[in-house]
C-alpha atoms as a printed R data frame, in Angstrom:
    type eleno elety resid chain resno       x      y      z
1   ATOM     1    CA   MET     A     1  -0.024  0.019 -0.021
2   ATOM     2    CA   THR     A     2   1.146  3.573 -0.620
3   ATOM     3    CA   VAL     A     3   2.214  5.792  2.197
4   ATOM     4    CA   PRO     A     4  -0.743  7.630  3.375
5   ATOM     5    CA   ARG     A     5  -0.641 11.388  2.463
6   ATOM     6    CA   LEU     A     6  -0.716 13.639  5.724
7   ATOM     7    CA   LEU     A     7  -1.108 17.463  5.821
8   ATOM     8    CA   VAL     A     8   0.899 18.709  8.809
9   ATOM     9    CA   THR     A     9   0.626 22.297  9.869
10  ATOM    10    CA   GLY     A    10   2.119 24.771 12.370
11  ATOM    11    CA   PHE     A    11   1.082 28.438 12.906
12  ATOM    12    CA   GLY     A    12   3.058 31.523 12.601
13  ATOM    13    CA   SER     A    13   3.394 34.489 15.323
14  ATOM    14    CA   PHE     A    14   0.229 36.516 16.712
15  ATOM    15    CA   PRO     A    15  -0.448 39.185 19.152
16  ATOM    16    CA   GLY     A    16   0.648 37.893 22.498
17  ATOM    17    CA   MET     A    17   2.906 35.156 21.097
18  ATOM    18    CA   PRO     A    18   5.713 36.756 19.050
19  ATOM    19    CA   GLN     A    19   7.345 33.247 18.722
20  ATOM    20    CA   ASN     A    20   5.219 30.443 17.915
21  ATOM    21    CA   PRO     A    21   6.810 27.052 19.030
22  ATOM    22    CA   THR     A    22   4.747 25.433 16.101
23  ATOM    23    CA   GLU     A    23   6.331 27.593 13.619
24  ATOM    24    CA   ARG     A    24   9.849 26.082 14.555
25  ATOM    25    CA   LEU     A    25   8.052 22.553 14.653
26  ATOM    26    CA   ALA     A    26   6.728 23.096 10.945
27  ATOM    27    CA   ALA     A    27  10.038 24.335  9.823
28  ATOM    28    CA   ALA     A    28  12.053 21.223 11.603
29  ATOM    29    CA   LEU     A    29   9.480 18.574 10.039
30  ATOM    30    CA   ALA     A    30   9.691 20.446  6.542
31  ATOM    31    CA   ALA     A    31  13.625 20.262  6.822
32  ATOM    32    CA   THR     A    32  13.271 16.468  6.762
33  ATOM    33    CA   PRO     A    33   9.594 15.418  6.107
34  ATOM    34    CA   PRO     A    34   8.631 11.974  6.684
35  ATOM    35    CA   ALA     A    35   7.549 10.162  3.667
36  ATOM    36    CA   GLY     A    36   3.837 11.142  2.596
37  ATOM    37    CA   VAL     A    37   4.007 14.292  4.473
38  ATOM    38    CA   THR     A    38   3.558 17.842  3.399
39  ATOM    39    CA   VAL     A    39   4.069 20.477  5.844
40  ATOM    40    CA   ARG     A    40   2.806 23.935  5.773
41  ATOM    41    CA   ARG     A    41   3.125 27.157  8.048
42  ATOM    42    CA   LEU     A    42  -0.034 28.768  8.323
43  ATOM    43    CA   ASP     A    43  -0.645 32.476  9.046
44  ATOM    44    CA   THR     A    44  -2.562 33.065 12.448
45  ATOM    45    CA   HIS     A    45  -5.433 34.866 10.217
46  ATOM    46    CA   TRP     A    46  -9.213 34.287 10.380
47  ATOM    47    CA   THR     A    47  -9.148 33.779  6.509
48  ATOM    48    CA   VAL     A    48  -7.959 30.150  7.330
49  ATOM    49    CA   VAL     A    49 -11.574 29.461  7.358
50  ATOM    50    CA   GLU     A    50 -11.967 29.922  3.854
51  ATOM    51    CA   THR     A    51  -8.466 28.645  2.621
52  ATOM    52    CA   LEU     A    52  -8.096 25.495  4.546
53  ATOM    53    CA   PRO     A    53 -11.165 23.187  3.767
54  ATOM    54    CA   PRO     A    54 -10.202 22.804 -0.100
55  ATOM    55    CA   VAL     A    55  -6.628 21.666  0.924
56  ATOM    56    CA   ALA     A    56  -7.440 19.408  3.691
57  ATOM    57    CA   ARG     A    57  -9.900 17.589  1.292
58  ATOM    58    CA   THR     A    58  -6.707 16.440 -0.929
59  ATOM    59    CA   PHE     A    59  -5.178 14.465  2.056
60  ATOM    60    CA   ASP     A    60  -5.836 11.369  3.591
61  ATOM    61    CA   ALA     A    61  -5.380 13.036  7.197
62  ATOM    62    CA   VAL     A    62  -4.613 16.364  8.659
63  ATOM    63    CA   ILE     A    63  -2.563 17.099 11.926
64  ATOM    64    CA   MET     A    64  -2.409 20.632 12.908
65  ATOM    65    CA   PHE     A    65  -0.264 21.900 15.826
66  ATOM    66    CA   GLY     A    66  -0.811 25.339 17.612
67  ATOM    67    CA   VAL     A    67   0.457 26.847 20.788
68  ATOM    68    CA   ALA     A    68  -1.833 27.267 24.044
69  ATOM    69    CA   GLY     A    69   0.124 29.981 25.936
70  ATOM    70    CA   ARG     A    70  -0.988 28.944 29.436
71  ATOM    71    CA   GLU     A    71  -0.823 25.131 28.976
72  ATOM    72    CA   THR     A    72   1.624 22.825 30.699
73  ATOM    73    CA   MET     A    73   1.127 19.489 28.630
74  ATOM    74    CA   ILE     A    74   0.336 18.585 24.905
75  ATOM    75    CA   ARG     A    75  -3.457 18.634 24.232
76  ATOM    76    CA   TYR     A    76  -5.320 16.608 21.869
77  ATOM    77    CA   GLU     A    77  -8.418 18.365 20.820
78  ATOM    78    CA   ARG     A    78 -11.638 16.337 20.202
79  ATOM    79    CA   ILE     A    79 -13.915 19.321 18.817
80  ATOM    80    CA   ALA     A    80 -13.920 22.681 17.013
81  ATOM    81    CA   THR     A    81 -16.430 24.710 18.782
82  ATOM    82    CA   PRO     A    82 -18.806 27.338 17.117
83  ATOM    83    CA   PHE     A    83 -17.309 30.093 19.270
84  ATOM    84    CA   THR     A    84 -14.663 32.858 18.573
85  ATOM    85    CA   GLY     A    85 -13.294 35.404 20.982
86  ATOM    86    CA   PRO     A    86 -13.251 39.132 20.140
87  ATOM    87    CA   LYS     A    87  -9.590 38.855 19.442
88  ATOM    88    CA   VAL     A    88  -7.632 40.014 16.287
89  ATOM    89    CA   ASP     A    89  -5.412 38.147 14.290
90  ATOM    90    CA   ALA     A    90  -1.874 38.721 13.068
91  ATOM    91    CA   ASP     A    91  -3.375 41.018 10.474
92  ATOM    92    CA   ASN     A    92  -5.394 42.761 13.206
93  ATOM    93    CA   ARG     A    93  -8.852 41.539 11.602
94  ATOM    94    CA   MET     A    94 -11.528 40.309 13.723
95  ATOM    95    CA   PRO     A    95 -13.090 36.874 13.553
96  ATOM    96    CA   PRO     A    96 -15.722 35.615 11.020
97  ATOM    97    CA   ALA     A    97 -19.287 34.853 11.942
98  ATOM    98    CA   LEU     A    98 -20.433 32.132 14.136
99  ATOM    99    CA   LEU     A    99 -18.896 28.781 13.040
100 ATOM   100    CA   ARG     A   100 -20.202 25.217 13.251
101 ATOM   101    CA   SER     A   101 -19.335 22.373 15.791
102 ATOM   102    CA   ARG     A   102 -17.333 19.653 14.255
103 ATOM   103    CA   PHE     A   103 -16.117 16.704 15.729
104 ATOM   104    CA   THR     A   104 -12.833 14.776 14.568
105 ATOM   105    CA   GLU     A   105 -13.158 11.239 13.330
106 ATOM   106    CA   PHE     A   106 -10.091 10.256 15.528
107 ATOM   107    CA   ASP     A   107 -10.578  8.241 18.456
108 ATOM   108    CA   VAL     A   108  -8.861 10.853 20.451
109 ATOM   109    CA   PRO     A   109  -9.156  9.222 23.747
110 ATOM   110    CA   GLU     A   110  -7.260  6.243 22.156
111 ATOM   111    CA   LEU     A   111  -4.716  8.401 20.631
112 ATOM   112    CA   VAL     A   112  -4.080 10.048 23.971
113 ATOM   113    CA   ARG     A   113  -3.700  6.761 25.969
114 ATOM   114    CA   ASP     A   114  -1.102  5.543 22.965
115 ATOM   115    CA   ALA     A   115   0.836  8.972 23.312
116 ATOM   116    CA   ARG     A   116   0.996  8.421 27.300
117 ATOM   117    CA   THR     A   117   2.060  5.047 26.860
118 ATOM   118    CA   ALA     A   118   4.732  6.096 24.501
119 ATOM   119    CA   GLY     A   119   6.018  8.487 27.224
120 ATOM   120    CA   PHE     A   120   4.644 11.804 26.077
121 ATOM   121    CA   PRO     A   121   2.858 14.272 28.257
122 ATOM   122    CA   VAL     A   122  -0.500 14.409 26.624
123 ATOM   123    CA   ARG     A   123  -4.063 15.119 27.703
124 ATOM   124    CA   LEU     A   124  -7.582 15.124 26.128
125 ATOM   125    CA   SER     A   125  -9.149 18.379 25.518
126 ATOM   126    CA   HIS     A   126 -12.890 18.911 24.574
127 ATOM   127    CA   SER     A   127 -12.150 22.394 23.050
128 ATOM   128    CA   ALA     A   128  -9.790 24.016 20.723
129 ATOM   129    CA   GLY     A   129 -10.690 27.619 22.380
130 ATOM   130    CA   THR     A   130 -11.893 30.534 20.705
131 ATOM   131    CA   TYR     A   131  -9.116 31.872 18.747
132 ATOM   132    CA   VAL     A   132  -7.598 30.911 14.970
133 ATOM   133    CA   CYS     A   133  -6.609 27.534 16.326
134 ATOM   134    CA   ASN     A   134 -10.337 26.603 16.884
135 ATOM   135    CA   ALA     A   135 -11.155 28.316 13.584
136 ATOM   136    CA   GLY     A   136  -8.550 26.394 11.614
137 ATOM   137    CA   TYR     A   137  -9.487 23.067 13.280
138 ATOM   138    CA   GLY     A   138 -13.124 23.436 12.205
139 ATOM   139    CA   ALA     A   139 -12.030 24.332  8.622
140 ATOM   140    CA   ALA     A   140  -9.750 21.352  8.453
141 ATOM   141    CA   LEU     A   141 -12.477 19.249  9.733
142 ATOM   142    CA   ALA     A   142 -14.874 20.958  6.975
143 ATOM   143    CA   GLY     A   143 -12.738 19.505  4.322
144 ATOM   144    CA   ASN     A   144 -11.524 16.388  6.160
145 ATOM   145    CA   PRO     A   145 -13.049 14.642  8.973
146 ATOM   146    CA   LEU     A   146  -9.679 12.803  9.708
147 ATOM   147    CA   SER     A   147  -8.290 15.851 10.937
148 ATOM   148    CA   LEU     A   148  -6.722 16.213 14.544
149 ATOM   149    CA   PHE     A   149  -5.602 19.432 16.188
150 ATOM   150    CA   VAL     A   150  -2.573 19.218 18.825
151 ATOM   151    CA   HIS     A   151  -2.129 22.263 21.186
152 ATOM   152    CA   VAL     A   152   1.424 22.557 22.513
153 ATOM   153    CA   PRO     A   153   2.578 24.503 25.456
154 ATOM   154    CA   PRO     A   154   5.477 27.263 25.227
155 ATOM   155    CA   THR     A   155   8.671 25.113 25.021
156 ATOM   156    CA   THR     A   156  10.974 24.463 27.672
157 ATOM   157    CA   ARG     A   157  14.908 24.394 27.478
158 ATOM   158    CA   ARG     A   158  14.942 20.402 27.605
159 ATOM   159    CA   GLY     A   159  12.744 17.519 28.049
160 ATOM   160    CA   PRO     A   160   9.503 16.336 26.138
161 ATOM   161    CA   LEU     A   161   8.145 20.028 25.697
162 ATOM   162    CA   SER     A   162  11.415 21.228 24.370
163 ATOM   163    CA   ASP     A   163  11.705 22.024 20.525
164 ATOM   164    CA   ALA     A   164  13.488 18.765 20.089
165 ATOM   165    CA   GLY     A   165  10.730 17.134 22.311
166 ATOM   166    CA   LEU     A   166   8.035 18.181 20.419
167 ATOM   167    CA   GLU     A   167   9.441 17.191 17.179
168 ATOM   168    CA   ARG     A   168   9.928 13.836 18.593
169 ATOM   169    CA   HIS     A   169   6.428 13.480 19.549
170 ATOM   170    CA   ALA     A   170   5.131 15.054 15.868
171 ATOM   171    CA   ARG     A   171   7.395 12.549 14.181
172 ATOM   172    CA   TRP     A   172   5.781  9.641 16.508
173 ATOM   173    CA   LEU     A   173   2.212 10.869 15.957
174 ATOM   174    CA   ILE     A   174   2.688 11.233 12.136
175 ATOM   175    CA   GLY     A   175   3.889  7.485 12.109
176 ATOM   176    CA   LEU     A   176   0.980  6.269 14.174
177 ATOM   177    CA   VAL     A   177  -1.410  8.148 12.218
178 ATOM   178    CA   GLN     A   178  -0.134  6.604  8.923
179 ATOM   179    CA   GLU     A   179   0.056  3.053 10.491
180 ATOM   180    CA   SER     A   180  -3.518  3.343 11.524
181 ATOM   181    CA   LEU     A   181  -4.654  4.271  7.963
182 ATOM   182    CA   ARG     A   182  -2.358  1.581  6.405
183 ATOM   183    CA   SER     A   183  -4.054 -0.960  8.937
184 ATOM   184    CA   GLY     A   184  -7.736 -0.444  8.848
185 ATOM   185    CA   ARG     A   185  -8.089  2.797 10.865
186 ATOM   186    CA   PRO     A   186  -7.997  1.325 14.496
187 ATOM   187    CA   SER     A   187  -7.268  4.661 15.807
188 ATOM   188    CA   PHE     A   188 -10.376  6.072 14.554
189 ATOM   189    CA   GLY     A   189 -13.900  6.566 15.811
190 ATOM   190    CA   ALA     A   190 -17.037  4.794 14.451
């Protein structure tokens, strides 16, 4: 079987986060991408709502990475909510009109268990927030229900939450998703 094609994304900086660790993560993955993986850095703009669905549709699955400034663990998101906060994006634009709730077809609790077993500090989350991460996740899900959003905390100097640790986690997750797609989708919901 051919290698499943994945889109992997990270975001650029935005107000309050002048250095986004997922931008560095995307650059590291793009420097030596795993087979079948296309890596894109997304601008932190509300326009992702229009631009991402047609792109997501062309891949077998999508993994998005974004930063959660107050988080202390890696967070796997189950849902993109219909809510946005009144926060401007990196272009100083306000959010679009109300979005729709969308759920991933990934079995997120199972993925969390697998990640913890592999030694990664991961927790389950039921909301991708109210900013561009959430809007982007909803857009990806609109184009491809096999999308997963992963929030990461600001990086530490060493350990699993360092730049190197987040890259190890991302490569592990990419491999797990590709293997799940090849072997009959055990990491996906009903």
